[in-house]
Amino acid sequence: MTPMKEDYLKIIFELGGVKKKVSNKDISLGLGIAAGSVTEMITKLADEGLVSHEPYAGISLTPDGVKLAAELVRKHRLWETFLVDKLGYNVADVHPEAEVLEHQTSDRLAAALDTFLDHPTNCPHGGVIPSATGNYSDVSHRLLADGQDGEEVMIERFLDNHELLVYLHDLGLKLHDRVTIIKHEPFEGPVVVRKAGSDQDIMVSFKASHNIFINETK
């Protein structure tokens, strides 16, 4: 299993590919790669029995794909939590370190790390952390890009991407912020949002809006 294949399994997991079909376009935007490359890799993963691909319908993880993706996500996000909470890393900087560490982490070490961290359920950028048995709490898979104009939503989590996290920090958007979606600019333009209590519009790029997950405000 190559690191690139693992990245595909993790992004499909994050986009909701356990319970629904996800599109090539969303995978492409999530990984920041060309759509043609996505098609080629999905074919390889389907041949290995890790994903199911229905043309024009979308992509989902098979049971074997779910098991492997949950294990990879669990180890990666436990290390991210450790690096931020115990070593003081900036959230935007932990991904490459966690990528290296997850591949050297046995199930026993992951269990010890989980216990040491007091069994966290979410990583620093809001991603769910599966248990050792692959269970995890339900999360929203709605993207900011799919929100409706005029809707008030809460930012639930971000995809794990250094450039994205730096970009959102510069915009002043954080986890659990409540925002109103003002409008979607046409022709793959930005999504305009406004934070609760503010009168300033924030322009979130088309790509970033496909890397931000939202939930209904409570």
PDB file of C-alpha atoms in Angstrom:
ATOM      1  CA  MET A   1       0.000   0.000   0.000  1.00  0.00           C
ATOM      2  CA  THR A   2       1.621   3.228  -1.180  1.00  0.00           C
ATOM      3  CA  PRO A   3       1.249   6.517   0.720  1.00  0.00           C
ATOM      4  CA  MET A   4      -0.749   7.947  -2.208  1.00  0.00           C
ATOM      5  CA  LYS A   5      -3.270   5.089  -2.085  1.00  0.00           C
ATOM      6  CA  GLU A   6      -3.577   5.635   1.645  1.00  0.00           C
ATOM      7  CA  ASP A   7      -4.249   9.335   1.079  1.00  0.00           C
ATOM      8  CA  TYR A   8      -7.084   8.409  -1.277  1.00  0.00           C
ATOM      9  CA  LEU A   9      -8.651   6.060   1.252  1.00  0.00           C
ATOM     10  CA  LYS A  10      -8.420   8.716   3.968  1.00  0.00           C
ATOM     11  CA  ILE A  11      -9.978  11.465   1.842  1.00  0.00           C
ATOM     12  CA  ILE A  12     -12.838   9.202   0.719  1.00  0.00           C
ATOM     13  CA  PHE A  13     -13.408   8.322   4.390  1.00  0.00           C
ATOM     14  CA  GLU A  14     -13.390  12.010   5.336  1.00  0.00           C
ATOM     15  CA  LEU A  15     -15.783  12.975   2.557  1.00  0.00           C
ATOM     16  CA  GLY A  16     -18.321  10.408   3.749  1.00  0.00           C
ATOM     17  CA  GLY A  17     -17.514   7.483   1.487  1.00  0.00           C
ATOM     18  CA  VAL A  18     -18.462   5.022   4.229  1.00  0.00           C
ATOM     19  CA  LYS A  19     -22.168   5.823   3.886  1.00  0.00           C
ATOM     20  CA  LYS A  20     -22.540   7.633   0.559  1.00  0.00           C
ATOM     21  CA  LYS A  21     -21.033   8.068  -2.865  1.00  0.00           C
ATOM     22  CA  VAL A  22     -18.452  10.816  -3.261  1.00  0.00           C
ATOM     23  CA  SER A  23     -17.497  12.418  -6.543  1.00  0.00           C
ATOM     24  CA  ASN A  24     -14.218  12.487  -8.422  1.00  0.00           C
ATOM     25  CA  LYS A  25     -14.415  16.266  -8.265  1.00  0.00           C
ATOM     26  CA  ASP A  26     -14.585  16.376  -4.464  1.00  0.00           C
ATOM     27  CA  ILE A  27     -11.671  13.942  -4.189  1.00  0.00           C
ATOM     28  CA  SER A  28      -9.716  16.049  -6.680  1.00  0.00           C
ATOM     29  CA  LEU A  29     -10.385  19.250  -4.735  1.00  0.00           C
ATOM     30  CA  GLY A  30      -9.647  17.566  -1.403  1.00  0.00           C
ATOM     31  CA  LEU A  31      -6.276  16.241  -2.511  1.00  0.00           C
ATOM     32  CA  GLY A  32      -5.397  19.152  -4.784  1.00  0.00           C
ATOM     33  CA  ILE A  33      -4.725  16.974  -7.822  1.00  0.00           C
ATOM     34  CA  ALA A  34      -6.030  16.703 -11.378  1.00  0.00           C
ATOM     35  CA  ALA A  35      -9.300  14.874 -11.981  1.00  0.00           C
ATOM     36  CA  GLY A  36      -7.623  12.554 -14.497  1.00  0.00           C
ATOM     37  CA  SER A  37      -5.260  11.296 -11.813  1.00  0.00           C
ATOM     38  CA  VAL A  38      -8.218  10.548  -9.538  1.00  0.00           C
ATOM     39  CA  THR A  39      -9.862   8.328 -12.182  1.00  0.00           C
ATOM     40  CA  GLU A  40      -6.676   6.320 -12.643  1.00  0.00           C
ATOM     41  CA  MET A  41      -6.135   5.747  -8.924  1.00  0.00           C
ATOM     42  CA  ILE A  42      -9.777   4.885  -8.235  1.00  0.00           C
ATOM     43  CA  THR A  43      -9.530   2.169 -10.880  1.00  0.00           C
ATOM     44  CA  LYS A  44      -6.515   0.690  -9.070  1.00  0.00           C
ATOM     45  CA  LEU A  45      -8.247   0.797  -5.684  1.00  0.00           C
ATOM     46  CA  ALA A  46     -11.357  -0.812  -7.163  1.00  0.00           C
ATOM     47  CA  ASP A  47      -9.225  -3.617  -8.612  1.00  0.00           C
ATOM     48  CA  GLU A  48      -7.827  -4.191  -5.097  1.00  0.00           C
ATOM     49  CA  GLY A  49     -11.326  -4.383  -3.634  1.00  0.00           C
ATOM     50  CA  LEU A  50     -10.967  -1.258  -1.486  1.00  0.00           C
ATOM     51  CA  VAL A  51     -13.485   1.002  -3.236  1.00  0.00           C
ATOM     52  CA  SER A  52     -16.658   0.595  -5.219  1.00  0.00           C
ATOM     53  CA  HIS A  53     -17.004   2.839  -8.258  1.00  0.00           C
ATOM     54  CA  GLU A  54     -20.207   3.327 -10.190  1.00  0.00           C
ATOM     55  CA  PRO A  55     -19.690   5.533 -13.269  1.00  0.00           C
ATOM     56  CA  TYR A  56     -21.661   8.802 -12.990  1.00  0.00           C
ATOM     57  CA  ALA A  57     -22.834   7.764  -9.495  1.00  0.00           C
ATOM     58  CA  GLY A  58     -19.698   8.084  -7.376  1.00  0.00           C
ATOM     59  CA  ILE A  59     -17.205   6.261  -5.204  1.00  0.00           C
ATOM     60  CA  SER A  60     -17.548   4.572  -1.827  1.00  0.00           C
ATOM     61  CA  LEU A  61     -15.364   2.422   0.386  1.00  0.00           C
ATOM     62  CA  THR A  62     -15.865  -1.336   0.512  1.00  0.00           C
ATOM     63  CA  PRO A  63     -15.842  -3.056   3.954  1.00  0.00           C
ATOM     64  CA  ASP A  64     -12.127  -3.775   3.501  1.00  0.00           C
ATOM     65  CA  GLY A  65     -11.559  -0.163   2.481  1.00  0.00           C
ATOM     66  CA  VAL A  66     -13.460   1.137   5.498  1.00  0.00           C
ATOM     67  CA  LYS A  67     -11.405  -1.008   7.876  1.00  0.00           C
ATOM     68  CA  LEU A  68      -8.092   0.118   6.421  1.00  0.00           C
ATOM     69  CA  ALA A  69      -9.109   3.786   6.157  1.00  0.00           C
ATOM     70  CA  ALA A  70     -10.343   3.901   9.764  1.00  0.00           C
ATOM     71  CA  GLU A  71      -7.067   2.403  10.993  1.00  0.00           C
ATOM     72  CA  LEU A  72      -4.999   4.929   9.031  1.00  0.00           C
ATOM     73  CA  VAL A  73      -7.143   7.869  10.140  1.00  0.00           C
ATOM     74  CA  ARG A  74      -7.031   6.735  13.771  1.00  0.00           C
ATOM     75  CA  LYS A  75      -3.226   6.567  13.948  1.00  0.00           C
ATOM     76  CA  HIS A  76      -2.734   9.786  11.989  1.00  0.00           C
ATOM     77  CA  ARG A  77      -5.107  11.814  14.150  1.00  0.00           C
ATOM     78  CA  LEU A  78      -3.861  10.428  17.438  1.00  0.00           C
ATOM     79  CA  TRP A  79      -0.411  11.690  16.506  1.00  0.00           C
ATOM     80  CA  GLU A  80      -1.795  15.056  15.427  1.00  0.00           C
ATOM     81  CA  THR A  81      -3.507  15.389  18.805  1.00  0.00           C
ATOM     82  CA  PHE A  82      -0.314  14.431  20.625  1.00  0.00           C
ATOM     83  CA  LEU A  83       1.798  16.901  18.662  1.00  0.00           C
ATOM     84  CA  VAL A  84      -0.595  19.800  19.289  1.00  0.00           C
ATOM     85  CA  ASP A  85      -1.668  19.041  22.875  1.00  0.00           C
ATOM     86  CA  LYS A  86       1.605  17.708  24.293  1.00  0.00           C
ATOM     87  CA  LEU A  87       4.365  19.202  22.144  1.00  0.00           C
ATOM     88  CA  GLY A  88       2.817  22.562  21.316  1.00  0.00           C
ATOM     89  CA  TYR A  89       2.799  22.226  17.533  1.00  0.00           C
ATOM     90  CA  ASN A  90       0.739  24.647  15.484  1.00  0.00           C
ATOM     91  CA  VAL A  91      -2.335  22.882  14.046  1.00  0.00           C
ATOM     92  CA  ALA A  92      -1.339  23.838  10.505  1.00  0.00           C
ATOM     93  CA  ASP A  93       2.064  22.164  10.854  1.00  0.00           C
ATOM     94  CA  VAL A  94       1.254  18.688  12.196  1.00  0.00           C
ATOM     95  CA  HIS A  95       0.104  16.868   9.063  1.00  0.00           C
ATOM     96  CA  PRO A  96       3.517  15.976   7.548  1.00  0.00           C
ATOM     97  CA  GLU A  97       4.836  14.817  10.935  1.00  0.00           C
ATOM     98  CA  ALA A  98       1.759  12.666  11.530  1.00  0.00           C
ATOM     99  CA  GLU A  99       2.083  11.204   8.027  1.00  0.00           C
ATOM    100  CA  VAL A 100       5.523   9.854   8.919  1.00  0.00           C
ATOM    101  CA  LEU A 101       4.560   8.661  12.396  1.00  0.00           C
ATOM    102  CA  GLU A 102       1.385   6.819  11.404  1.00  0.00           C
ATOM    103  CA  HIS A 103       3.344   4.405   9.210  1.00  0.00           C
ATOM    104  CA  GLN A 104       5.602   3.440  12.119  1.00  0.00           C
ATOM    105  CA  THR A 105       2.776   2.935  14.613  1.00  0.00           C
ATOM    106  CA  SER A 106       1.748  -0.558  15.690  1.00  0.00           C
ATOM    107  CA  ASP A 107      -1.717  -1.275  17.044  1.00  0.00           C
ATOM    108  CA  ARG A 108      -0.183  -1.609  20.501  1.00  0.00           C
ATOM    109  CA  LEU A 109       1.481   1.799  20.290  1.00  0.00           C
ATOM    110  CA  ALA A 110      -1.736   3.375  18.989  1.00  0.00           C
ATOM    111  CA  ALA A 111      -3.642   1.919  21.949  1.00  0.00           C
ATOM    112  CA  ALA A 112      -1.046   3.260  24.405  1.00  0.00           C
ATOM    113  CA  LEU A 113      -1.110   6.688  22.759  1.00  0.00           C
ATOM    114  CA  ASP A 114      -4.917   6.718  22.879  1.00  0.00           C
ATOM    115  CA  THR A 115      -4.856   5.955  26.603  1.00  0.00           C
ATOM    116  CA  PHE A 116      -2.162   8.561  27.265  1.00  0.00           C
ATOM    117  CA  LEU A 117      -4.281  11.196  25.505  1.00  0.00           C
ATOM    118  CA  ASP A 118      -7.396  10.125  27.475  1.00  0.00           C
ATOM    119  CA  HIS A 119      -9.210   8.742  24.438  1.00  0.00           C
ATOM    120  CA  PRO A 120      -9.789  11.865  22.311  1.00  0.00           C
ATOM    121  CA  THR A 121     -12.731  11.747  19.903  1.00  0.00           C
ATOM    122  CA  ASN A 122     -11.576  14.507  17.552  1.00  0.00           C
ATOM    123  CA  CYS A 123      -8.253  15.777  16.258  1.00  0.00           C
ATOM    124  CA  PRO A 124      -7.214  19.460  16.386  1.00  0.00           C
ATOM    125  CA  HIS A 125      -8.860  20.342  13.058  1.00  0.00           C
ATOM    126  CA  GLY A 126     -12.139  18.658  14.047  1.00  0.00           C
ATOM    127  CA  GLY A 127     -11.714  15.287  12.332  1.00  0.00           C
ATOM    128  CA  VAL A 128     -13.210  12.264  14.068  1.00  0.00           C
ATOM    129  CA  ILE A 129     -10.832   9.707  15.627  1.00  0.00           C
ATOM    130  CA  PRO A 130     -12.080   6.110  15.215  1.00  0.00           C
ATOM    131  CA  SER A 131     -11.732   3.716  18.136  1.00  0.00           C
ATOM    132  CA  ALA A 132      -9.509   0.635  17.994  1.00  0.00           C
ATOM    133  CA  THR A 133     -12.545  -1.327  16.770  1.00  0.00           C
ATOM    134  CA  GLY A 134     -13.269   1.174  14.013  1.00  0.00           C
ATOM    135  CA  ASN A 135     -16.234   2.872  15.689  1.00  0.00           C
ATOM    136  CA  TYR A 136     -16.605   6.649  15.682  1.00  0.00           C
ATOM    137  CA  SER A 137     -19.219   9.309  16.313  1.00  0.00           C
ATOM    138  CA  ASP A 138     -21.382  10.552  13.463  1.00  0.00           C
ATOM    139  CA  VAL A 139     -20.188  13.717  11.743  1.00  0.00           C
ATOM    140  CA  SER A 140     -21.581  15.971   9.058  1.00  0.00           C
ATOM    141  CA  HIS A 141     -20.373  15.492   5.506  1.00  0.00           C
ATOM    142  CA  ARG A 142     -21.935  18.684   4.158  1.00  0.00           C
ATOM    143  CA  LEU A 143     -19.455  20.972   2.502  1.00  0.00           C
ATOM    144  CA  LEU A 144     -19.581  24.740   2.802  1.00  0.00           C
ATOM    145  CA  ALA A 145     -19.811  24.774  -0.990  1.00  0.00           C
ATOM    146  CA  ASP A 146     -23.124  22.886  -0.734  1.00  0.00           C
ATOM    147  CA  GLY A 147     -24.710  25.202   1.824  1.00  0.00           C
ATOM    148  CA  GLN A 148     -27.683  27.337   0.836  1.00  0.00           C
ATOM    149  CA  ASP A 149     -27.595  31.110   0.481  1.00  0.00           C
ATOM    150  CA  GLY A 150     -29.032  32.673   3.632  1.00  0.00           C
ATOM    151  CA  GLU A 151     -28.397  29.569   5.740  1.00  0.00           C
ATOM    152  CA  GLU A 152     -26.754  29.892   9.159  1.00  0.00           C
ATOM    153  CA  VAL A 153     -24.333  27.047   9.844  1.00  0.00           C
ATOM    154  CA  MET A 154     -21.536  26.024  12.183  1.00  0.00           C
ATOM    155  CA  ILE A 155     -18.066  25.142  10.926  1.00  0.00           C
ATOM    156  CA  GLU A 156     -17.552  21.576  12.131  1.00  0.00           C
ATOM    157  CA  ARG A 157     -14.163  20.621  10.737  1.00  0.00           C
ATOM    158  CA  PHE A 158     -11.549  21.236   8.051  1.00  0.00           C
ATOM    159  CA  LEU A 159      -9.682  18.891   5.772  1.00  0.00           C
ATOM    160  CA  ASP A 160      -6.151  18.277   6.980  1.00  0.00           C
ATOM    161  CA  ASN A 161      -4.130  20.489   4.664  1.00  0.00           C
ATOM    162  CA  HIS A 162      -1.369  22.899   5.677  1.00  0.00           C
ATOM    163  CA  GLU A 163      -2.128  25.559   3.056  1.00  0.00           C
ATOM    164  CA  LEU A 164      -5.850  25.393   3.827  1.00  0.00           C
ATOM    165  CA  LEU A 165      -5.331  25.787   7.575  1.00  0.00           C
ATOM    166  CA  VAL A 166      -2.995  28.756   7.094  1.00  0.00           C
ATOM    167  CA  TYR A 167      -5.465  30.296   4.639  1.00  0.00           C
ATOM    168  CA  LEU A 168      -8.405  29.918   7.040  1.00  0.00           C
ATOM    169  CA  HIS A 169      -6.337  31.319   9.906  1.00  0.00           C
ATOM    170  CA  ASP A 170      -5.628  34.386   7.778  1.00  0.00           C
ATOM    171  CA  LEU A 171      -9.346  34.707   7.013  1.00  0.00           C
ATOM    172  CA  GLY A 172     -10.164  34.482  10.712  1.00  0.00           C
ATOM    173  CA  LEU A 173     -12.300  31.334  10.409  1.00  0.00           C
ATOM    174  CA  LYS A 174     -12.084  28.763  13.211  1.00  0.00           C
ATOM    175  CA  LEU A 175     -13.737  25.540  14.285  1.00  0.00           C
ATOM    176  CA  HIS A 176     -17.231  26.022  15.728  1.00  0.00           C
ATOM    177  CA  ASP A 177     -17.618  29.496  14.232  1.00  0.00           C
ATOM    178  CA  ARG A 178     -21.217  30.261  13.316  1.00  0.00           C
ATOM    179  CA  VAL A 179     -21.516  31.851   9.911  1.00  0.00           C
ATOM    180  CA  THR A 180     -24.274  32.942   7.575  1.00  0.00           C
ATOM    181  CA  ILE A 181     -23.806  31.994   3.938  1.00  0.00           C
ATOM    182  CA  ILE A 182     -24.431  35.231   2.050  1.00  0.00           C
ATOM    183  CA  LYS A 183     -24.031  33.994  -1.511  1.00  0.00           C
ATOM    184  CA  HIS A 184     -22.155  31.743  -3.913  1.00  0.00           C
ATOM    185  CA  GLU A 185     -20.398  33.757  -6.577  1.00  0.00           C
ATOM    186  CA  PRO A 186     -20.902  32.265 -10.080  1.00  0.00           C
ATOM    187  CA  PHE A 187     -18.366  30.462 -12.279  1.00  0.00           C
ATOM    188  CA  GLU A 188     -16.583  28.707  -9.412  1.00  0.00           C
ATOM    189  CA  GLY A 189     -16.159  31.966  -7.551  1.00  0.00           C
ATOM    190  CA  PRO A 190     -15.849  32.272  -3.771  1.00  0.00           C
ATOM    191  CA  VAL A 191     -18.522  31.580  -1.186  1.00  0.00           C
ATOM    192  CA  VAL A 192     -19.274  34.755   0.747  1.00  0.00           C
ATOM    193  CA  VAL A 193     -19.943  34.237   4.460  1.00  0.00           C
ATOM    194  CA  ARG A 194     -20.389  36.440   7.517  1.00  0.00           C
ATOM    195  CA  LYS A 195     -19.491  35.415  11.064  1.00  0.00           C
ATOM    196  CA  ALA A 196     -22.123  35.767  13.776  1.00  0.00           C
ATOM    197  CA  GLY A 197     -21.877  39.189  15.405  1.00  0.00           C
ATOM    198  CA  SER A 198     -19.871  40.658  12.543  1.00  0.00           C
ATOM    199  CA  ASP A 199     -20.821  42.932   9.673  1.00  0.00           C
ATOM    200  CA  GLN A 200     -17.787  42.009   7.568  1.00  0.00           C
ATOM    201  CA  ASP A 201     -18.096  39.630   4.617  1.00  0.00           C
ATOM    202  CA  ILE A 202     -15.475  36.905   4.234  1.00  0.00           C
ATOM    203  CA  MET A 203     -14.668  35.532   0.773  1.00  0.00           C
ATOM    204  CA  VAL A 204     -13.897  31.803   0.960  1.00  0.00           C
ATOM    205  CA  SER A 205     -12.342  30.468  -2.225  1.00  0.00           C
ATOM    206  CA  PHE A 206     -14.086  27.813  -4.315  1.00  0.00           C
ATOM    207  CA  LYS A 207     -11.449  25.201  -3.464  1.00  0.00           C
ATOM    208  CA  ALA A 208     -11.445  25.993   0.254  1.00  0.00           C
ATOM    209  CA  SER A 209     -15.249  25.806   0.371  1.00  0.00           C
ATOM    210  CA  HIS A 210     -14.902  22.157  -0.697  1.00  0.00           C
ATOM    211  CA  ASN A 211     -12.491  21.533   2.196  1.00  0.00           C
ATOM    212  CA  ILE A 212     -14.722  22.894   4.993  1.00  0.00           C
ATOM    213  CA  PHE A 213     -17.483  20.840   6.585  1.00  0.00           C
ATOM    214  CA  ILE A 214     -20.541  22.467   8.086  1.00  0.00           C
ATOM    215  CA  ASN A 215     -23.392  21.455  10.355  1.00  0.00           C
ATOM    216  CA  GLU A 216     -26.706  22.957  11.298  1.00  0.00           C
ATOM    217  CA  THR A 217     -26.495  25.449  14.139  1.00  0.00           C
ATOM    218  CA  LYS A 218     -27.751  24.053  17.406  1.00  0.00           C
TER     219      LYS A 218
END
